[in-house]
PDB file of C-alpha atoms and ligand atoms in Angstrom:
ATOM      1  CA  MET A  28       6.192 -22.629   4.880  1.00  0.00           C
ATOM      2  CA  GLN A  29       3.199 -20.740   3.523  1.00  0.00           C
ATOM      3  CA  VAL A  30       1.674 -21.350   0.112  1.00  0.00           C
ATOM      4  CA  TYR A  31      -0.653 -19.133  -1.920  1.00  0.00           C
ATOM      5  CA  ILE A  32      -2.928 -20.739  -4.533  1.00  0.00           C
ATOM      6  CA  SER A  33      -4.572 -18.627  -7.237  1.00  0.00           C
ATOM      7  CA  VAL A  34      -7.353 -20.598  -8.945  1.00  0.00           C
ATOM      8  CA  ASP A  35      -8.833 -19.726 -12.324  1.00  0.00           C
ATOM      9  CA  MET A  36     -11.456 -21.776 -14.133  1.00  0.00           C
ATOM     10  CA  GLU A  37     -10.741 -21.891 -17.872  1.00  0.00           C
ATOM     11  CA  GLY A  38      -7.898 -24.359 -17.360  1.00  0.00           C
ATOM     12  CA  ILE A  39      -9.840 -26.877 -15.284  1.00  0.00           C
ATOM     13  CA  ALA A  40     -10.102 -30.331 -16.919  1.00  0.00           C
ATOM     14  CA  GLY A  41     -13.273 -30.590 -19.014  1.00  0.00           C
ATOM     15  CA  VAL A  42     -13.990 -26.867 -19.257  1.00  0.00           C
ATOM     16  CA  VAL A  43     -14.277 -25.802 -22.919  1.00  0.00           C
ATOM     17  CA  ASN A  44     -16.979 -23.134 -23.099  1.00  0.00           C
ATOM     18  CA  TRP A  45     -17.621 -19.721 -21.493  1.00  0.00           C
ATOM     19  CA  LYS A  46     -21.118 -20.873 -20.485  1.00  0.00           C
ATOM     20  CA  GLU A  47     -19.523 -23.399 -18.164  1.00  0.00           C
ATOM     21  CA  THR A  48     -17.649 -20.660 -16.314  1.00  0.00           C
ATOM     22  CA  PHE A  49     -20.286 -18.113 -15.277  1.00  0.00           C
ATOM     23  CA  HIS A  50     -23.110 -18.052 -12.760  1.00  0.00           C
ATOM     24  CA  ASN A  51     -26.361 -19.193 -14.402  1.00  0.00           C
ATOM     25  CA  GLY A  52     -24.392 -20.562 -17.353  1.00  0.00           C
ATOM     26  CA  GLU A  53     -25.070 -24.052 -18.696  1.00  0.00           C
ATOM     27  CA  ASP A  54     -23.437 -26.718 -16.509  1.00  0.00           C
ATOM     28  CA  TYR A  55     -21.729 -24.048 -14.369  1.00  0.00           C
ATOM     29  CA  ASP A  56     -22.638 -25.890 -11.158  1.00  0.00           C
ATOM     30  CA  ARG A  57     -20.872 -29.024 -12.400  1.00  0.00           C
ATOM     31  CA  PHE A  58     -17.719 -27.205 -13.364  1.00  0.00           C
ATOM     32  CA  ARG A  59     -17.445 -25.144 -10.180  1.00  0.00           C
ATOM     33  CA  LYS A  60     -17.413 -28.452  -8.312  1.00  0.00           C
ATOM     34  CA  LEU A  61     -14.600 -29.692 -10.548  1.00  0.00           C
ATOM     35  CA  MET A  62     -12.759 -26.405  -9.948  1.00  0.00           C
ATOM     36  CA  THR A  63     -13.111 -26.940  -6.204  1.00  0.00           C
ATOM     37  CA  ALA A  64     -11.868 -30.535  -6.528  1.00  0.00           C
ATOM     38  CA  GLU A  65      -8.751 -29.478  -8.499  1.00  0.00           C
ATOM     39  CA  THR A  66      -8.094 -26.826  -5.859  1.00  0.00           C
ATOM     40  CA  ASN A  67      -8.298 -29.523  -3.197  1.00  0.00           C
ATOM     41  CA  ALA A  68      -5.755 -31.648  -5.073  1.00  0.00           C
ATOM     42  CA  ALA A  69      -3.265 -28.783  -4.802  1.00  0.00           C
ATOM     43  CA  VAL A  70      -4.162 -27.993  -1.177  1.00  0.00           C
ATOM     44  CA  THR A  71      -3.796 -31.633  -0.103  1.00  0.00           C
ATOM     45  CA  ALA A  72      -0.457 -31.945  -1.878  1.00  0.00           C
ATOM     46  CA  ALA A  73       0.837 -28.812  -0.160  1.00  0.00           C
ATOM     47  CA  PHE A  74      -0.128 -30.080   3.291  1.00  0.00           C
ATOM     48  CA  ASP A  75       1.251 -33.547   2.502  1.00  0.00           C
ATOM     49  CA  GLU A  76       4.510 -31.760   1.698  1.00  0.00           C
ATOM     50  CA  GLY A  77       4.548 -30.278   5.188  1.00  0.00           C
ATOM     51  CA  VAL A  78       3.363 -26.745   4.439  1.00  0.00           C
ATOM     52  CA  ASP A  79       2.010 -24.865   7.490  1.00  0.00           C
ATOM     53  CA  ARG A  80      -0.570 -22.636   5.858  1.00  0.00           C
ATOM     54  CA  VAL A  81      -2.407 -22.540   2.537  1.00  0.00           C
ATOM     55  CA  VAL A  82      -4.442 -19.567   1.355  1.00  0.00           C
ATOM     56  CA  VAL A  83      -6.612 -20.044  -1.739  1.00  0.00           C
ATOM     57  CA  ASN A  84      -7.712 -17.080  -3.852  1.00  0.00           C
ATOM     58  CA  ASP A  85     -10.750 -17.628  -6.081  1.00  0.00           C
ATOM     59  CA  SER A  86      -9.510 -15.793  -9.180  1.00  0.00           C
ATOM     60  CA  HIS A  87     -12.179 -16.301 -11.810  1.00  0.00           C
ATOM     61  CA  GLY A  88     -14.979 -13.961 -12.977  1.00  0.00           C
ATOM     62  CA  SER A  89     -17.151 -13.091  -9.975  1.00  0.00           C
ATOM     63  CA  MET A  90     -14.489 -14.747  -7.816  1.00  0.00           C
ATOM     64  CA  ARG A  91     -17.323 -16.594  -6.078  1.00  0.00           C
ATOM     65  CA  ASN A  92     -16.907 -20.011  -7.685  1.00  0.00           C
ATOM     66  CA  ILE A  93     -15.134 -22.309  -5.233  1.00  0.00           C
ATOM     67  CA  LEU A  94     -17.535 -24.145  -2.924  1.00  0.00           C
ATOM     68  CA  ILE A  95     -16.122 -23.369   0.507  1.00  0.00           C
ATOM     69  CA  GLU A  96     -18.025 -26.221   2.143  1.00  0.00           C
ATOM     70  CA  GLU A  97     -16.246 -28.664  -0.181  1.00  0.00           C
ATOM     71  CA  LEU A  98     -12.807 -27.055   0.200  1.00  0.00           C
ATOM     72  CA  ASP A  99     -10.158 -28.851   2.258  1.00  0.00           C
ATOM     73  CA  SER A 100     -10.883 -27.513   5.743  1.00  0.00           C
ATOM     74  CA  ARG A 101      -7.216 -26.701   6.404  1.00  0.00           C
ATOM     75  CA  ALA A 102      -7.191 -24.021   3.683  1.00  0.00           C
ATOM     76  CA  GLU A 103      -8.399 -20.417   3.955  1.00  0.00           C
ATOM     77  CA  LEU A 104     -10.365 -18.900   1.060  1.00  0.00           C
ATOM     78  CA  ILE A 105     -10.271 -15.378  -0.374  1.00  0.00           C
ATOM     79  CA  SER A 106     -13.334 -14.817  -2.552  1.00  0.00           C
ATOM     80  CA  GLY A 107     -15.561 -12.090  -3.991  1.00  0.00           C
ATOM     81  CA  SER A 108     -14.781  -9.039  -6.091  1.00  0.00           C
ATOM     82  CA  PRO A 109     -13.588  -6.471  -6.726  1.00  0.00           C
ATOM     83  CA  LYS A 110     -10.410  -7.109  -4.762  1.00  0.00           C
ATOM     84  CA  PRO A 111      -7.600  -4.536  -5.009  1.00  0.00           C
ATOM     85  CA  MET A 112      -5.085  -7.089  -6.316  1.00  0.00           C
ATOM     86  CA  SER A 113      -7.641  -9.334  -7.992  1.00  0.00           C
ATOM     87  CA  MET A 114      -6.063 -12.719  -8.847  1.00  0.00           C
ATOM     88  CA  VAL A 115      -3.210 -12.136  -6.374  1.00  0.00           C
ATOM     89  CA  GLU A 116      -5.152 -10.410  -3.592  1.00  0.00           C
ATOM     90  CA  GLY A 117      -3.427 -10.778  -0.228  1.00  0.00           C
ATOM     91  CA  LEU A 118      -0.185 -12.085  -1.663  1.00  0.00           C
ATOM     92  CA  ASP A 119       2.886 -10.663   0.074  1.00  0.00           C
ATOM     93  CA  ASP A 120       6.394 -11.588   1.155  1.00  0.00           C
ATOM     94  CA  SER A 121       5.136 -13.857   3.935  1.00  0.00           C
ATOM     95  CA  TYR A 122       4.554 -16.583   1.313  1.00  0.00           C
ATOM     96  CA  ASP A 123       7.180 -19.014   0.053  1.00  0.00           C
ATOM     97  CA  ALA A 124       5.516 -20.117  -3.188  1.00  0.00           C
ATOM     98  CA  VAL A 125       2.576 -19.441  -5.502  1.00  0.00           C
ATOM     99  CA  LEU A 126       0.626 -22.201  -7.228  1.00  0.00           C
ATOM    100  CA  MET A 127      -1.641 -21.422 -10.195  1.00  0.00           C
ATOM    101  CA  VAL A 128      -4.457 -23.915 -10.801  1.00  0.00           C
ATOM    102  CA  GLY A 129      -6.888 -23.867 -13.741  1.00  0.00           C
ATOM    103  CA  TYR A 130      -5.016 -21.119 -15.602  1.00  0.00           C
ATOM    104  CA  HIS A 131      -5.244 -20.365 -19.331  1.00  0.00           C
ATOM    105  CA  CYS A 132      -2.993 -18.861 -21.982  1.00  0.00           C
ATOM    106  CA  MET A 133      -2.843 -15.262 -23.169  1.00  0.00           C
ATOM    107  CA  ALA A 134      -5.139 -13.565 -25.710  1.00  0.00           C
ATOM    108  CA  GLY A 135      -4.273 -14.635 -29.230  1.00  0.00           C
ATOM    109  CA  ALA A 136      -2.442 -17.801 -28.195  1.00  0.00           C
ATOM    110  CA  PRO A 137      -4.268 -20.862 -29.506  1.00  0.00           C
ATOM    111  CA  GLY A 138      -5.409 -22.471 -26.223  1.00  0.00           C
ATOM    112  CA  VAL A 139      -8.792 -23.094 -24.628  1.00  0.00           C
ATOM    113  CA  LEU A 140     -10.694 -19.887 -23.746  1.00  0.00           C
ATOM    114  CA  ASN A 141      -7.531 -17.851 -24.248  1.00  0.00           C
ATOM    115  CA  HIS A 142      -7.735 -14.200 -23.140  1.00  0.00           C
ATOM    116  CA  THR A 143      -5.864 -11.666 -21.047  1.00  0.00           C
ATOM    117  CA  TYR A 144      -7.958 -10.485 -18.142  1.00  0.00           C
ATOM    118  CA  THR A 145     -10.959  -9.455 -20.240  1.00  0.00           C
ATOM    119  CA  GLY A 146     -12.232 -10.260 -23.703  1.00  0.00           C
ATOM    120  CA  SER A 147     -11.421  -6.696 -24.788  1.00  0.00           C
ATOM    121  CA  VAL A 148      -7.617  -6.961 -24.601  1.00  0.00           C
ATOM    122  CA  LEU A 149      -5.623  -7.955 -27.688  1.00  0.00           C
ATOM    123  CA  GLN A 150      -2.234  -7.590 -26.008  1.00  0.00           C
ATOM    124  CA  TYR A 151      -0.835  -6.727 -22.616  1.00  0.00           C
ATOM    125  CA  ARG A 152       2.846  -5.793 -22.552  1.00  0.00           C
ATOM    126  CA  VAL A 153       5.232  -5.187 -19.696  1.00  0.00           C
ATOM    127  CA  ASN A 154       8.487  -3.467 -20.691  1.00  0.00           C
ATOM    128  CA  GLU A 155       7.675  -4.568 -24.278  1.00  0.00           C
ATOM    129  CA  ARG A 156       7.264  -8.231 -23.328  1.00  0.00           C
ATOM    130  CA  ARG A 157       3.845  -9.685 -24.065  1.00  0.00           C
ATOM    131  CA  LEU A 158       2.344 -11.318 -20.962  1.00  0.00           C
ATOM    132  CA  GLY A 159      -0.857 -13.180 -20.164  1.00  0.00           C
ATOM    133  CA  GLU A 160      -2.380 -13.732 -16.749  1.00  0.00           C
ATOM    134  CA  ILE A 161       0.389 -16.127 -15.707  1.00  0.00           C
ATOM    135  CA  GLY A 162       2.954 -13.389 -16.303  1.00  0.00           C
ATOM    136  CA  MET A 163       0.823 -10.558 -14.887  1.00  0.00           C
ATOM    137  CA  ASN A 164       0.385 -12.416 -11.621  1.00  0.00           C
ATOM    138  CA  ALA A 165       3.876 -13.942 -11.533  1.00  0.00           C
ATOM    139  CA  ALA A 166       5.308 -10.413 -11.766  1.00  0.00           C
ATOM    140  CA  ALA A 167       3.197  -9.334  -8.776  1.00  0.00           C
ATOM    141  CA  ALA A 168       4.503 -12.334  -6.826  1.00  0.00           C
ATOM    142  CA  GLY A 169       8.009 -11.457  -8.038  1.00  0.00           C
ATOM    143  CA  HIS A 170       7.657  -7.972  -6.574  1.00  0.00           C
ATOM    144  CA  TYR A 171       7.512  -9.676  -3.168  1.00  0.00           C
ATOM    145  CA  GLY A 172      10.270 -12.123  -4.092  1.00  0.00           C
ATOM    146  CA  VAL A 173       7.828 -15.053  -4.211  1.00  0.00           C
ATOM    147  CA  PRO A 174       8.303 -17.638  -6.990  1.00  0.00           C
ATOM    148  CA  VAL A 175       5.559 -19.360  -8.982  1.00  0.00           C
ATOM    149  CA  ALA A 176       6.277 -23.038  -8.389  1.00  0.00           C
ATOM    150  CA  PHE A 177       3.392 -24.729 -10.193  1.00  0.00           C
ATOM    151  CA  VAL A 178       0.901 -24.026 -13.016  1.00  0.00           C
ATOM    152  CA  SER A 179      -1.907 -26.246 -14.348  1.00  0.00           C
ATOM    153  CA  GLY A 180      -4.055 -25.821 -17.456  1.00  0.00           C
ATOM    154  CA  ASP A 181      -4.069 -26.876 -21.102  1.00  0.00           C
ATOM    155  CA  ASP A 182      -1.019 -27.517 -23.306  1.00  0.00           C
ATOM    156  CA  CYS A 183      -0.795 -23.876 -24.364  1.00  0.00           C
ATOM    157  CA  THR A 184      -0.868 -22.702 -20.748  1.00  0.00           C
ATOM    158  CA  VAL A 185       1.868 -25.116 -19.749  1.00  0.00           C
ATOM    159  CA  THR A 186       4.085 -23.916 -22.614  1.00  0.00           C
ATOM    160  CA  GLU A 187       3.494 -20.280 -21.689  1.00  0.00           C
ATOM    161  CA  ALA A 188       4.386 -20.987 -18.041  1.00  0.00           C
ATOM    162  CA  GLU A 189       7.543 -22.899 -18.923  1.00  0.00           C
ATOM    163  CA  ASP A 190       8.710 -20.163 -21.330  1.00  0.00           C
ATOM    164  CA  LEU A 191       8.268 -17.554 -18.623  1.00  0.00           C
ATOM    165  CA  ILE A 192       9.475 -19.383 -15.521  1.00  0.00           C
ATOM    166  CA  PRO A 193      12.348 -21.818 -16.025  1.00  0.00           C
ATOM    167  CA  GLY A 194      12.020 -24.746 -13.632  1.00  0.00           C
ATOM    168  CA  VAL A 195       8.296 -24.311 -12.928  1.00  0.00           C
ATOM    169  CA  GLN A 196       6.369 -27.555 -12.384  1.00  0.00           C
ATOM    170  CA  THR A 197       3.316 -27.942 -14.590  1.00  0.00           C
ATOM    171  CA  ALA A 198       0.320 -30.231 -15.039  1.00  0.00           C
ATOM    172  CA  GLN A 199      -1.336 -30.422 -18.445  1.00  0.00           C
ATOM    173  CA  VAL A 200      -4.944 -31.484 -17.874  1.00  0.00           C
ATOM    174  CA  LYS A 201      -6.191 -31.032 -21.449  1.00  0.00           C
ATOM    175  CA  GLU A 202      -5.048 -30.363 -24.992  1.00  0.00           C
ATOM    176  CA  HIS A 203      -6.680 -27.593 -26.979  1.00  0.00           C
ATOM    177  CA  VAL A 204      -8.529 -28.475 -30.177  1.00  0.00           C
ATOM    178  CA  GLY A 205      -9.757 -24.908 -30.632  1.00  0.00           C
ATOM    179  CA  ARG A 206     -10.592 -21.916 -28.457  1.00  0.00           C
ATOM    180  CA  GLN A 207     -13.782 -23.658 -27.348  1.00  0.00           C
ATOM    181  CA  ALA A 208     -12.826 -27.319 -27.770  1.00  0.00           C
ATOM    182  CA  ALA A 209     -10.343 -29.666 -26.116  1.00  0.00           C
ATOM    183  CA  ARG A 210      -9.346 -33.270 -25.514  1.00  0.00           C
ATOM    184  CA  SER A 211      -9.316 -33.539 -21.738  1.00  0.00           C
ATOM    185  CA  LEU A 212      -8.138 -35.964 -19.119  1.00  0.00           C
ATOM    186  CA  HIS A 213     -10.767 -37.393 -16.803  1.00  0.00           C
ATOM    187  CA  PRO A 214     -11.108 -35.125 -13.736  1.00  0.00           C
ATOM    188  CA  GLN A 215      -9.736 -37.838 -11.456  1.00  0.00           C
ATOM    189  CA  LYS A 216      -6.591 -38.140 -13.571  1.00  0.00           C
ATOM    190  CA  ALA A 217      -6.253 -34.361 -13.720  1.00  0.00           C
ATOM    191  CA  ARG A 218      -6.401 -34.164  -9.924  1.00  0.00           C
ATOM    192  CA  ARG A 219      -3.784 -36.873  -9.629  1.00  0.00           C
ATOM    193  CA  LEU A 220      -1.444 -34.961 -11.964  1.00  0.00           C
ATOM    194  CA  ILE A 221      -1.991 -31.741 -10.022  1.00  0.00           C
ATOM    195  CA  TYR A 222      -1.388 -33.510  -6.717  1.00  0.00           C
ATOM    196  CA  GLU A 223       1.851 -35.068  -7.957  1.00  0.00           C
ATOM    197  CA  GLY A 224       3.012 -31.864  -9.665  1.00  0.00           C
ATOM    198  CA  VAL A 225       2.494 -29.766  -6.549  1.00  0.00           C
ATOM    199  CA  ARG A 226       4.278 -32.295  -4.350  1.00  0.00           C
ATOM    200  CA  GLN A 227       7.200 -32.310  -6.743  1.00  0.00           C
ATOM    201  CA  ALA A 228       7.203 -28.516  -6.975  1.00  0.00           C
ATOM    202  CA  LEU A 229       7.338 -28.031  -3.221  1.00  0.00           C
ATOM    203  CA  SER A 230       9.804 -30.804  -2.477  1.00  0.00           C
ATOM    204  CA  GLY A 231      12.437 -29.636  -4.964  1.00  0.00           C
ATOM    205  CA  GLU A 232      14.278 -26.405  -5.504  1.00  0.00           C
ATOM    206  CA  LEU A 233      11.859 -23.565  -6.144  1.00  0.00           C
ATOM    207  CA  PRO A 234      12.246 -21.531  -9.372  1.00  0.00           C
ATOM    208  CA  GLU A 235      13.534 -17.958  -9.279  1.00  0.00           C
ATOM    209  CA  ALA A 236      10.893 -15.319  -8.663  1.00  0.00           C
ATOM    210  CA  PHE A 237       9.779 -13.672 -11.938  1.00  0.00           C
ATOM    211  CA  GLN A 238      10.836 -10.045 -11.611  1.00  0.00           C
ATOM    212  CA  VAL A 239      10.452  -7.193 -14.063  1.00  0.00           C
ATOM    213  CA  ASP A 240      12.692  -4.145 -14.397  1.00  0.00           C
ATOM    214  CA  VAL A 241      11.579  -0.845 -12.895  1.00  0.00           C
ATOM    215  CA  PRO A 242      10.229   1.629 -13.787  1.00  0.00           C
ATOM    216  CA  VAL A 243       7.596  -0.615 -15.333  1.00  0.00           C
ATOM    217  CA  VAL A 244       6.093   0.402 -18.664  1.00  0.00           C
ATOM    218  CA  ILE A 245       2.816  -1.371 -19.325  1.00  0.00           C
ATOM    219  CA  SER A 246       0.711  -1.103 -22.444  1.00  0.00           C
ATOM    220  CA  VAL A 247      -2.745  -2.397 -23.147  1.00  0.00           C
ATOM    221  CA  GLN A 248      -3.897  -2.853 -26.731  1.00  0.00           C
ATOM    222  CA  PHE A 249      -7.703  -2.974 -26.888  1.00  0.00           C
ATOM    223  CA  ASN A 250      -9.879  -4.553 -29.548  1.00  0.00           C
ATOM    224  CA  THR A 251     -11.764  -1.294 -30.248  1.00  0.00           C
ATOM    225  CA  THR A 252     -10.763   2.379 -30.218  1.00  0.00           C
ATOM    226  CA  SER A 253     -13.756   3.227 -28.010  1.00  0.00           C
ATOM    227  CA  ARG A 254     -12.228   1.190 -25.188  1.00  0.00           C
ATOM    228  CA  ALA A 255      -8.983   3.128 -25.550  1.00  0.00           C
ATOM    229  CA  ASP A 256     -11.074   6.357 -25.516  1.00  0.00           C
ATOM    230  CA  GLY A 257     -12.228   5.490 -22.002  1.00  0.00           C
ATOM    231  CA  SER A 258      -9.035   3.908 -20.799  1.00  0.00           C
ATOM    232  CA  HIS A 259      -6.678   6.802 -21.522  1.00  0.00           C
ATOM    233  CA  LEU A 260      -8.686   9.049 -19.165  1.00  0.00           C
ATOM    234  CA  LEU A 261      -6.638   7.552 -16.318  1.00  0.00           C
ATOM    235  CA  PRO A 262      -4.362  10.407 -15.176  1.00  0.00           C
ATOM    236  CA  GLY A 263      -0.825   9.658 -16.317  1.00  0.00           C
ATOM    237  CA  ALA A 264      -1.924   7.297 -19.084  1.00  0.00           C
ATOM    238  CA  LYS A 265      -0.701   7.958 -22.621  1.00  0.00           C
ATOM    239  CA  ARG A 266      -2.377   6.880 -25.836  1.00  0.00           C
ATOM    240  CA  ILE A 267       0.378   5.656 -28.111  1.00  0.00           C
ATOM    241  CA  ASP A 268      -1.830   4.584 -31.021  1.00  0.00           C
ATOM    242  CA  PRO A 269      -5.595   4.428 -31.624  1.00  0.00           C
ATOM    243  CA  LEU A 270      -5.959   1.074 -29.823  1.00  0.00           C
ATOM    244  CA  THR A 271      -3.143   1.236 -27.267  1.00  0.00           C
ATOM    245  CA  VAL A 272      -2.771   2.975 -23.913  1.00  0.00           C
ATOM    246  CA  GLN A 273       0.513   3.070 -22.004  1.00  0.00           C
ATOM    247  CA  TYR A 274       1.317   3.742 -18.360  1.00  0.00           C
ATOM    248  CA  THR A 275       4.636   3.988 -16.522  1.00  0.00           C
ATOM    249  CA  ALA A 276       4.750   2.895 -12.886  1.00  0.00           C
ATOM    250  CA  PRO A 277       7.542   2.909 -10.293  1.00  0.00           C
ATOM    251  CA  ASP A 278       6.965  -0.750  -9.373  1.00  0.00           C
ATOM    252  CA  TYR A 279       4.945  -3.721 -10.594  1.00  0.00           C
ATOM    253  CA  ILE A 280       2.243  -3.551  -7.899  1.00  0.00           C
ATOM    254  CA  THR A 281       1.430   0.000  -8.981  1.00  0.00           C
ATOM    255  CA  ALA A 282       1.587  -1.199 -12.596  1.00  0.00           C
ATOM    256  CA  LEU A 283      -0.921  -3.986 -11.946  1.00  0.00           C
ATOM    257  CA  ARG A 284      -3.289  -1.594 -10.200  1.00  0.00           C
ATOM    258  CA  ALA A 285      -2.927   0.786 -13.159  1.00  0.00           C
ATOM    259  CA  ALA A 286      -3.584  -2.063 -15.599  1.00  0.00           C
ATOM    260  CA  ARG A 287      -6.765  -2.925 -13.729  1.00  0.00           C
ATOM    261  CA  ALA A 288      -7.851   0.723 -13.794  1.00  0.00           C
ATOM    262  CA  LEU A 289      -7.137   0.932 -17.557  1.00  0.00           C
ATOM    263  CA  LEU A 290      -9.320  -2.135 -18.102  1.00  0.00           C
ATOM    264  CA  GLU A 291     -12.129  -0.847 -15.876  1.00  0.00           C
ATOM    265  CA  LEU A 292     -12.166   2.438 -17.782  1.00  0.00           C
ATOM    266  CA  GLY A 293     -11.901   0.716 -21.137  1.00  0.00           C
ATOM    267  CA  VAL A 294     -15.310  -0.985 -21.055  1.00  0.00           C
TER     268      VAL A 294
HETATM  269 ZN1   ZN B 561     -10.966 -16.996 -15.529  1.00  0.00          ZN
END
């Protein structure tokens, strides 16, 4: 059995502010250690469950956050950016399950540091359904028939995951108080919950893979019209209102690449 772990940072226990999540930000060095430790909780649980191989993808910001020297030595690490598939780089049908650690809820939902990919997106829709990063990446995994078995983050993240993927195991490591405030478990307790959640996820029946209908119609609603001005330059993209650009793709992998291009152009 092979397991793929995508690790974000906003949903790590204790993280409540953007400054804690970027290089040279206040306390960033503390929180990247906690991110590494939560990753290790998931890696250890996977190996304790008898998994043969674990690949970790650093999926936050620069994608150079996880301290490789502190990572469980049995895991492999994908890091750096840009990567063609970003938060799901290297994922394919050779994997049996995806675990999402440190995730956050979609833009406009009330949770800690909520956003969808960048701060400039108000809404991301796939075939009219509004998705955040859990859904964006679960759909990529679903393209390869791989289910998302576990998600950790705040209360809002857990709810979003459970709404999207019936049967997914979750670990709630904090409760949002506002977008930049939370009541958090101690990191040790958070790691314990993640460890137990991952063991349970991998020992039971895995959820169904999250698959979207094809062709895939994605739309990105930006927070300013100038971003849409840039974004709709992508050949094949259509501007459907002043803030929103739409793209139709034959499959979800192409759709995710197109979404990334729309966001890169919409700066
Ligand atoms: Zn992030």
